[in-house]
JSON list of C-alpha atoms in Angstrom, two decimals:
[
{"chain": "A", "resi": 24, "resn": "UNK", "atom": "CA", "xyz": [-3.09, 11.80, -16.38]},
{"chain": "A", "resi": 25, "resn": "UNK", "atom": "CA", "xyz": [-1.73, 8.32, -17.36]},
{"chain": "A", "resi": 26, "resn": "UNK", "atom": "CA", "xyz": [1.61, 8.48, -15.44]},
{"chain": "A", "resi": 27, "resn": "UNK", "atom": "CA", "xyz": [-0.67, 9.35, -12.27]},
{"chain": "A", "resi": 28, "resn": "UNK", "atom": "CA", "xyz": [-2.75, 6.41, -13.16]},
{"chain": "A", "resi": 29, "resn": "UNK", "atom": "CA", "xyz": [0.31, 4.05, -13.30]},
{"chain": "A", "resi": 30, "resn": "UNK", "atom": "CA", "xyz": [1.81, 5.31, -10.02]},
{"chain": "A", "resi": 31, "resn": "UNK", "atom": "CA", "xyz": [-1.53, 5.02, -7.98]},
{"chain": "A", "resi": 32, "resn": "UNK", "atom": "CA", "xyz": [-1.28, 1.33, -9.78]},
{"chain": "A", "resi": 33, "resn": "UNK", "atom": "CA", "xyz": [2.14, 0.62, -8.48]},
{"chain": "A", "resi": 34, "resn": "UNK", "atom": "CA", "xyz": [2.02, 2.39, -5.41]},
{"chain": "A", "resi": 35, "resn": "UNK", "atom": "CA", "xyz": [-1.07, 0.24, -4.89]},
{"chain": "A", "resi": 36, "resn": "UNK", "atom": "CA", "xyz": [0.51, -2.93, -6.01]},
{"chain": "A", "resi": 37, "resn": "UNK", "atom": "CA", "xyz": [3.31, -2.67, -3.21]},
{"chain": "A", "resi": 38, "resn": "UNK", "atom": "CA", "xyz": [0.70, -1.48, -0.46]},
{"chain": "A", "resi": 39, "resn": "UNK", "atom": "CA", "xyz": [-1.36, -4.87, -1.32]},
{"chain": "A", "resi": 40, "resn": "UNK", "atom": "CA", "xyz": [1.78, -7.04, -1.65]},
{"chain": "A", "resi": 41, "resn": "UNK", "atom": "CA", "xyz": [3.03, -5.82, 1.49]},
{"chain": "A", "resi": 42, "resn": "UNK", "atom": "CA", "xyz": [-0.43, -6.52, 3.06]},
{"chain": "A", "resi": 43, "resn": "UNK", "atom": "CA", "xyz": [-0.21, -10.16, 2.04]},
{"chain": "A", "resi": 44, "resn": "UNK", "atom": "CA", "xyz": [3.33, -10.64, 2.87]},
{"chain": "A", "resi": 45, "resn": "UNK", "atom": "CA", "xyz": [2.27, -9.68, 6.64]},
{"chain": "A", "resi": 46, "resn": "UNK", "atom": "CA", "xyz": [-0.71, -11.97, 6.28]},
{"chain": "A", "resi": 47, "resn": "UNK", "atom": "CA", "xyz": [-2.69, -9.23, 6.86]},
{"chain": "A", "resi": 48, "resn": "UNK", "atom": "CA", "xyz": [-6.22, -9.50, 5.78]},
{"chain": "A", "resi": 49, "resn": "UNK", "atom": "CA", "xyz": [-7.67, -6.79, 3.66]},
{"chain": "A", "resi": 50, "resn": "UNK", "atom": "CA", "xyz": [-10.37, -5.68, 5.91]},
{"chain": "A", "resi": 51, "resn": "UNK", "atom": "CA", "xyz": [-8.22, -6.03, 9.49]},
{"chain": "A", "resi": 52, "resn": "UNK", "atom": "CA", "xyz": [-5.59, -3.50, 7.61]},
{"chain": "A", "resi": 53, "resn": "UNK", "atom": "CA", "xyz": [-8.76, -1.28, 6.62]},
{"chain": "A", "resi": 54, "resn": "UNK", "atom": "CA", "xyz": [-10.30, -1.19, 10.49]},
{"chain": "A", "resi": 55, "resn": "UNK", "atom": "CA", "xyz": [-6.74, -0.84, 11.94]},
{"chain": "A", "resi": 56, "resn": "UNK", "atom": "CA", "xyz": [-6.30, 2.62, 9.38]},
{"chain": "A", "resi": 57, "resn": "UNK", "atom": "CA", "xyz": [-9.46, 4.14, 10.02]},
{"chain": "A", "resi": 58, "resn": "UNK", "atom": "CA", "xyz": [-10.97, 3.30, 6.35]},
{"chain": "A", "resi": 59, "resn": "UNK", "atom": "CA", "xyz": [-13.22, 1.51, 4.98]},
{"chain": "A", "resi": 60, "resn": "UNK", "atom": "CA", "xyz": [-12.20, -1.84, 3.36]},
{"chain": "A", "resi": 61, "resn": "UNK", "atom": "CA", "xyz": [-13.90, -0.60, 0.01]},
{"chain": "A", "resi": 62, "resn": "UNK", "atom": "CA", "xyz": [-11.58, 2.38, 0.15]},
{"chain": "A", "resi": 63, "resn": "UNK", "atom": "CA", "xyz": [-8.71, 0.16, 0.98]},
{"chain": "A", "resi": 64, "resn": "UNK", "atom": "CA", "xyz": [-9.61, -2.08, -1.88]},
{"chain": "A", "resi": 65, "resn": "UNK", "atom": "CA", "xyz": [-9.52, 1.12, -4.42]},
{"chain": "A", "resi": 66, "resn": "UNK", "atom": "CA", "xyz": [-6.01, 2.42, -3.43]},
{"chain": "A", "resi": 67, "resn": "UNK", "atom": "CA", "xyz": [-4.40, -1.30, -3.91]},
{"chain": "A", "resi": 68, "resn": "UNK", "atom": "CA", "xyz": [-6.17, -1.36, -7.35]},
{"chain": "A", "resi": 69, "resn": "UNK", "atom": "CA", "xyz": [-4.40, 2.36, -7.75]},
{"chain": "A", "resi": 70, "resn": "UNK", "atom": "CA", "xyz": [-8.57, 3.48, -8.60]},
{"chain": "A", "resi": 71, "resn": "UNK", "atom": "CA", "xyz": [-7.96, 6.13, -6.16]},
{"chain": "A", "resi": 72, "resn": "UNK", "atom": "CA", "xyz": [-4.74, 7.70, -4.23]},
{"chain": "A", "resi": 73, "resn": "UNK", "atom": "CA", "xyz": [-4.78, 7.47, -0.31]},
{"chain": "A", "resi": 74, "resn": "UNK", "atom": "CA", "xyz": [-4.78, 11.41, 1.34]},
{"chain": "A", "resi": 75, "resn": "UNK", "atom": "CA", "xyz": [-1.67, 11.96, 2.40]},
{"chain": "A", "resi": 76, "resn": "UNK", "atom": "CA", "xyz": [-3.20, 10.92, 6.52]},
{"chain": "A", "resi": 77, "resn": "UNK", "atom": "CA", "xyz": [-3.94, 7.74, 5.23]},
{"chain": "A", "resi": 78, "resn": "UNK", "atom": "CA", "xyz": [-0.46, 6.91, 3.43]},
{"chain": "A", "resi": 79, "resn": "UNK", "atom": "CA", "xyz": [1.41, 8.04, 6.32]},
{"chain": "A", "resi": 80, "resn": "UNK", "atom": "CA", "xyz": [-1.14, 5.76, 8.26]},
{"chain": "A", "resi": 81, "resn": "UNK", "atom": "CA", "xyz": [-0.49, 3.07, 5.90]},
{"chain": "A", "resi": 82, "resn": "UNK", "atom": "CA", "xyz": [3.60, 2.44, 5.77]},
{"chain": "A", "resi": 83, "resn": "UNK", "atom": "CA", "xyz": [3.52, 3.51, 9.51]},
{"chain": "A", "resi": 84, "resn": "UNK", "atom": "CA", "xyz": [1.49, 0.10, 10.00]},
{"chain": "A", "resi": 85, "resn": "UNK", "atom": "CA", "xyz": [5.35, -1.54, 8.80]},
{"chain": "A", "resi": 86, "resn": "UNK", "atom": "CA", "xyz": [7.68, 0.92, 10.56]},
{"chain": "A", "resi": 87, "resn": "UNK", "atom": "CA", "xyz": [8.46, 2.04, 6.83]},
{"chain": "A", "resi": 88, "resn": "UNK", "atom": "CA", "xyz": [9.54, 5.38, 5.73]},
{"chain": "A", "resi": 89, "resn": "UNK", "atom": "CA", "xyz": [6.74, 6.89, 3.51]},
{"chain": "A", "resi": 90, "resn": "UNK", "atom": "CA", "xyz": [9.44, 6.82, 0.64]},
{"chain": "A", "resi": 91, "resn": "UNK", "atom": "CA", "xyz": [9.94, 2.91, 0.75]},
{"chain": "A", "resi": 92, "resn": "UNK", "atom": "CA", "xyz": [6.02, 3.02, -0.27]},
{"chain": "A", "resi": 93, "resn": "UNK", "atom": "CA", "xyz": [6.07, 5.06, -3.48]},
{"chain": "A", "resi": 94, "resn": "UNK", "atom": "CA", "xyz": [9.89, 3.83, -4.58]},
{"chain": "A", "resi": 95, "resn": "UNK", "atom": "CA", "xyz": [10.91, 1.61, -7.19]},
{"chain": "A", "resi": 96, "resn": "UNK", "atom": "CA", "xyz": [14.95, 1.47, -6.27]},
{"chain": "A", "resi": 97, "resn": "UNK", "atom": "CA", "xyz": [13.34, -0.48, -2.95]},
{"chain": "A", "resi": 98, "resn": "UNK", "atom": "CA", "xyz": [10.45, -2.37, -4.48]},
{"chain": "A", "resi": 99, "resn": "UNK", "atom": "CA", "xyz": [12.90, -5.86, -4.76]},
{"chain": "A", "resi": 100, "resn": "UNK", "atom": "CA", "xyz": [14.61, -5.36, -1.12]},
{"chain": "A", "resi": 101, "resn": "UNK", "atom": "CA", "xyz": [11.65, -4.51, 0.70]},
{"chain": "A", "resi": 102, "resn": "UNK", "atom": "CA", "xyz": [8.49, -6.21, -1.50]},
{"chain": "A", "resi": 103, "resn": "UNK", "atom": "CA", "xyz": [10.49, -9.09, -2.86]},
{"chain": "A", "resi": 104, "resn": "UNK", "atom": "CA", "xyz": [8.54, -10.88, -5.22]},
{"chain": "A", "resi": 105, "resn": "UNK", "atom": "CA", "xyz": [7.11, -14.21, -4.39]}
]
């Protein structure tokens, strides 16, 4: 489904921007979730969606409610663009 597609795309988008903003490199973030950094590397291109262990995993890395991951209305205060 193509709005599916485009979430797993944003969603991924904020998860990688994040990533970088904490000057965290791609494969310490992987190793410190449990995942491989191929896997990693899928769900910030939005090819596939984390399981719901891994998400929670993933914004409790940044102390961020899971809803701060997935939401537009915070995308500028909490992933400000560079």
């Amino acid at each position: 489904d193509a709005s599916m597609e485009c979430n797993n795309i944003e969603m991924g988008k904020r998860i990688a921007r994040r990533r970088k903003q904490l000057k965290i490199r791609q494969n310490n973030f992987a190793e410190a979730i449990g995942i491989s950094n191929n896997h990693l590397s899928s769900i910030e291109c939005g090819k596939s969606m984390p399981s719901l262990d891994i998400f929670v995993k993933i914004c409790s890395q940044w102390v961020l409610p899971q809803i701060i991951c997935c939401s537009e209305v915070a995308d500028p205060i909490i992933f400000p663009k560079k």
